[in-house]
Amino acid sequence: MKRLKFIYIAAPLTLALNALPGYLDGAWRIAATLLLALALWAVVWMRVYFTGRLRPEYAVLAIIPATSYHILQSIGSEYTNTFNTPGWQNFNFFLWVAAIVVMIRALLPSAQEFKGRLATDSVFIFMSIITTVYGISCWATTHANL
């Protein structure tokens, strides 16, 4: 999968996974979360698999933080109180960091997409900044709501 095609598909899916299920309740929230997570995982897995920059098994890390957050929110408040402890909040932070790292590794250009130094690849630099800022914003939102 080419990098621009990956960006055009993964960016809206990531935004939808983090935002859309929040507008739904109950079983609809879980269904939307699982459907969007499966679609995003498939896109990230294909990109990582075909570039060879990262083992494809790590693609699941791109969806775990948002998926777990939405499932916890749909289950009820009695379960979310358990996850307000500092240990679970730190674990949630590292899950978001792992998701950011996987998405940035998926954005690395293949040999056919960019020849030259990575420091001059404007698409990679811009999308890495956007991915990092958006990931930290999503973590802050989930951290504040749990």
Short mmCIF file of C-alpha atoms in Angstrom, two decimals:
data_model
loop_
_atom_site.label_atom_id
_atom_site.label_comp_id
_atom_site.label_asym_id
_atom_site.label_seq_id
_atom_site.Cartn_x
_atom_site.Cartn_y
_atom_site.Cartn_z
CA MET A 1 0.00 0.00 0.00
CA LYS A 2 1.39 3.37 -0.97
CA ARG A 3 1.97 5.93 1.73
CA LEU A 4 -0.43 8.60 0.47
CA LYS A 5 -3.17 6.02 0.07
CA PHE A 6 -2.46 4.90 3.64
CA ILE A 7 -2.69 8.49 4.90
CA TYR A 8 -5.94 9.14 3.00
CA ILE A 9 -7.54 6.03 4.52
CA ALA A 10 -5.96 5.88 7.99
CA ALA A 11 -6.39 9.53 8.96
CA PRO A 12 -10.20 9.58 8.65
CA LEU A 13 -10.47 6.13 10.23
CA THR A 14 -8.36 7.25 13.20
CA LEU A 15 -10.46 10.36 13.64
CA ALA A 16 -13.67 8.33 13.35
CA LEU A 17 -12.47 5.71 15.84
CA ASN A 18 -11.60 8.33 18.41
CA ALA A 19 -14.67 10.53 17.96
CA LEU A 20 -17.66 8.76 16.40
CA PRO A 21 -18.40 6.09 19.05
CA GLY A 22 -18.57 8.81 21.70
CA TYR A 23 -21.85 10.00 20.17
CA LEU A 24 -23.49 6.59 20.53
CA ASP A 25 -24.70 4.63 23.54
CA GLY A 26 -24.68 1.01 24.65
CA ALA A 27 -24.41 -1.71 22.05
CA TRP A 28 -24.22 0.79 19.19
CA ARG A 29 -21.11 2.31 20.72
CA ILE A 30 -19.43 -1.09 21.01
CA ALA A 31 -20.46 -2.07 17.48
CA ALA A 32 -19.16 1.18 15.96
CA THR A 33 -15.95 0.91 17.97
CA LEU A 34 -15.27 -2.65 16.87
CA LEU A 35 -16.10 -1.96 13.22
CA LEU A 36 -13.89 1.13 13.02
CA ALA A 37 -11.10 -0.55 14.99
CA LEU A 38 -11.11 -3.53 12.65
CA ALA A 39 -10.95 -1.27 9.60
CA LEU A 40 -8.10 0.81 11.03
CA TRP A 41 -6.19 -2.27 12.14
CA ALA A 42 -6.46 -3.77 8.65
CA VAL A 43 -5.14 -0.61 7.01
CA VAL A 44 -2.22 -0.26 9.45
CA TRP A 45 -1.42 -3.97 9.20
CA MET A 46 -1.30 -3.83 5.40
CA ARG A 47 0.96 -0.77 5.41
CA VAL A 48 3.33 -2.21 8.00
CA TYR A 49 3.38 -5.62 6.32
CA PHE A 50 4.20 -4.32 2.86
CA THR A 51 6.85 -1.81 3.95
CA GLY A 52 8.61 -4.17 6.33
CA ARG A 53 9.49 -1.33 8.70
CA LEU A 54 7.83 -3.01 11.68
CA ARG A 55 6.47 -6.45 12.48
CA PRO A 56 2.81 -6.60 11.41
CA GLU A 57 1.75 -7.92 14.82
CA TYR A 58 2.36 -4.50 16.30
CA ALA A 59 -0.44 -3.00 14.19
CA VAL A 60 -2.89 -3.97 16.92
CA LEU A 61 -1.27 -1.38 19.19
CA ALA A 62 -2.66 1.36 16.96
CA ILE A 63 -6.23 0.52 17.98
CA ILE A 64 -6.02 -0.75 21.57
CA PRO A 65 -6.15 2.60 23.47
CA ALA A 66 -9.20 4.05 21.71
CA THR A 67 -11.00 0.71 21.58
CA SER A 68 -10.48 -0.01 25.26
CA TYR A 69 -11.58 3.51 26.18
CA HIS A 70 -14.87 3.28 24.28
CA ILE A 71 -15.63 -0.20 25.57
CA LEU A 72 -14.98 0.92 29.16
CA GLN A 73 -17.25 3.92 28.68
CA SER A 74 -20.06 1.78 27.32
CA ILE A 75 -19.86 -0.83 30.10
CA GLY A 76 -20.63 1.61 32.89
CA SER A 77 -19.16 3.79 35.59
CA GLU A 78 -18.70 0.98 38.14
CA TYR A 79 -15.92 -0.49 35.99
CA THR A 80 -14.29 2.78 35.04
CA ASN A 81 -13.67 3.69 38.70
CA THR A 82 -11.18 0.82 38.89
CA PHE A 83 -9.12 2.40 36.13
CA ASN A 84 -8.74 5.77 37.89
CA THR A 85 -5.76 4.52 39.88
CA PRO A 86 -2.35 5.97 38.93
CA GLY A 87 -1.03 2.60 37.75
CA TRP A 88 -3.80 2.13 35.20
CA GLN A 89 -3.54 5.75 34.10
CA ASN A 90 0.18 5.32 33.46
CA PHE A 91 -0.53 2.11 31.54
CA ASN A 92 -3.07 4.01 29.45
CA PHE A 93 -0.42 6.65 28.69
CA PHE A 94 2.05 4.02 27.48
CA LEU A 95 -0.64 2.45 25.31
CA TRP A 96 -1.17 5.80 23.61
CA VAL A 97 2.60 6.24 23.18
CA ALA A 98 2.77 2.78 21.58
CA ALA A 99 -0.08 3.70 19.23
CA ILE A 100 1.73 6.89 18.21
CA VAL A 101 4.98 4.99 17.58
CA VAL A 102 3.24 2.37 15.45
CA MET A 103 1.48 5.00 13.36
CA ILE A 104 4.72 6.92 12.83
CA ARG A 105 6.54 3.74 11.83
CA ALA A 106 3.74 3.04 9.36
CA LEU A 107 4.32 6.49 7.87
CA LEU A 108 7.97 5.77 7.06
CA PRO A 109 8.49 5.82 3.30
CA SER A 110 9.50 2.72 1.43
CA ALA A 111 12.43 2.76 -0.97
CA GLN A 112 10.14 3.35 -3.95
CA GLU A 113 8.26 6.24 -2.31
CA PHE A 114 11.13 8.49 -1.27
CA LYS A 115 14.80 8.50 -2.11
CA GLY A 116 17.03 10.62 0.03
CA ARG A 117 17.41 11.54 3.64
CA LEU A 118 14.43 11.13 5.94
CA ALA A 119 15.08 14.60 7.34
CA THR A 120 14.06 16.09 3.97
CA ASP A 121 10.83 14.10 3.63
CA SER A 122 8.21 16.77 4.28
CA VAL A 123 5.26 14.35 4.24
CA PHE A 124 6.81 12.19 6.95
CA ILE A 125 7.78 15.18 9.11
CA PHE A 126 4.37 16.85 8.84
CA MET A 127 2.37 13.66 9.42
CA SER A 128 4.61 12.67 12.36
CA ILE A 129 3.94 16.00 14.04
CA ILE A 130 0.20 15.73 13.39
CA THR A 131 0.13 12.12 14.63
CA THR A 132 2.02 12.95 17.81
CA VAL A 133 -0.09 15.98 18.68
CA TYR A 134 -3.34 14.16 17.90
CA GLY A 135 -2.28 11.10 19.91
CA ILE A 136 -1.38 13.19 22.95
CA SER A 137 -4.67 15.07 22.60
CA CYS A 138 -6.59 11.77 22.51
CA TRP A 139 -4.70 10.52 25.55
CA ALA A 140 -5.48 13.72 27.46
CA THR A 141 -9.15 13.40 26.54
CA THR A 142 -9.39 9.76 27.64
CA HIS A 143 -7.35 10.49 30.76
CA ALA A 144 -9.65 13.33 31.77
CA ASN A 145 -12.84 11.33 31.11
CA LEU A 146 -11.85 8.19 32.96
#
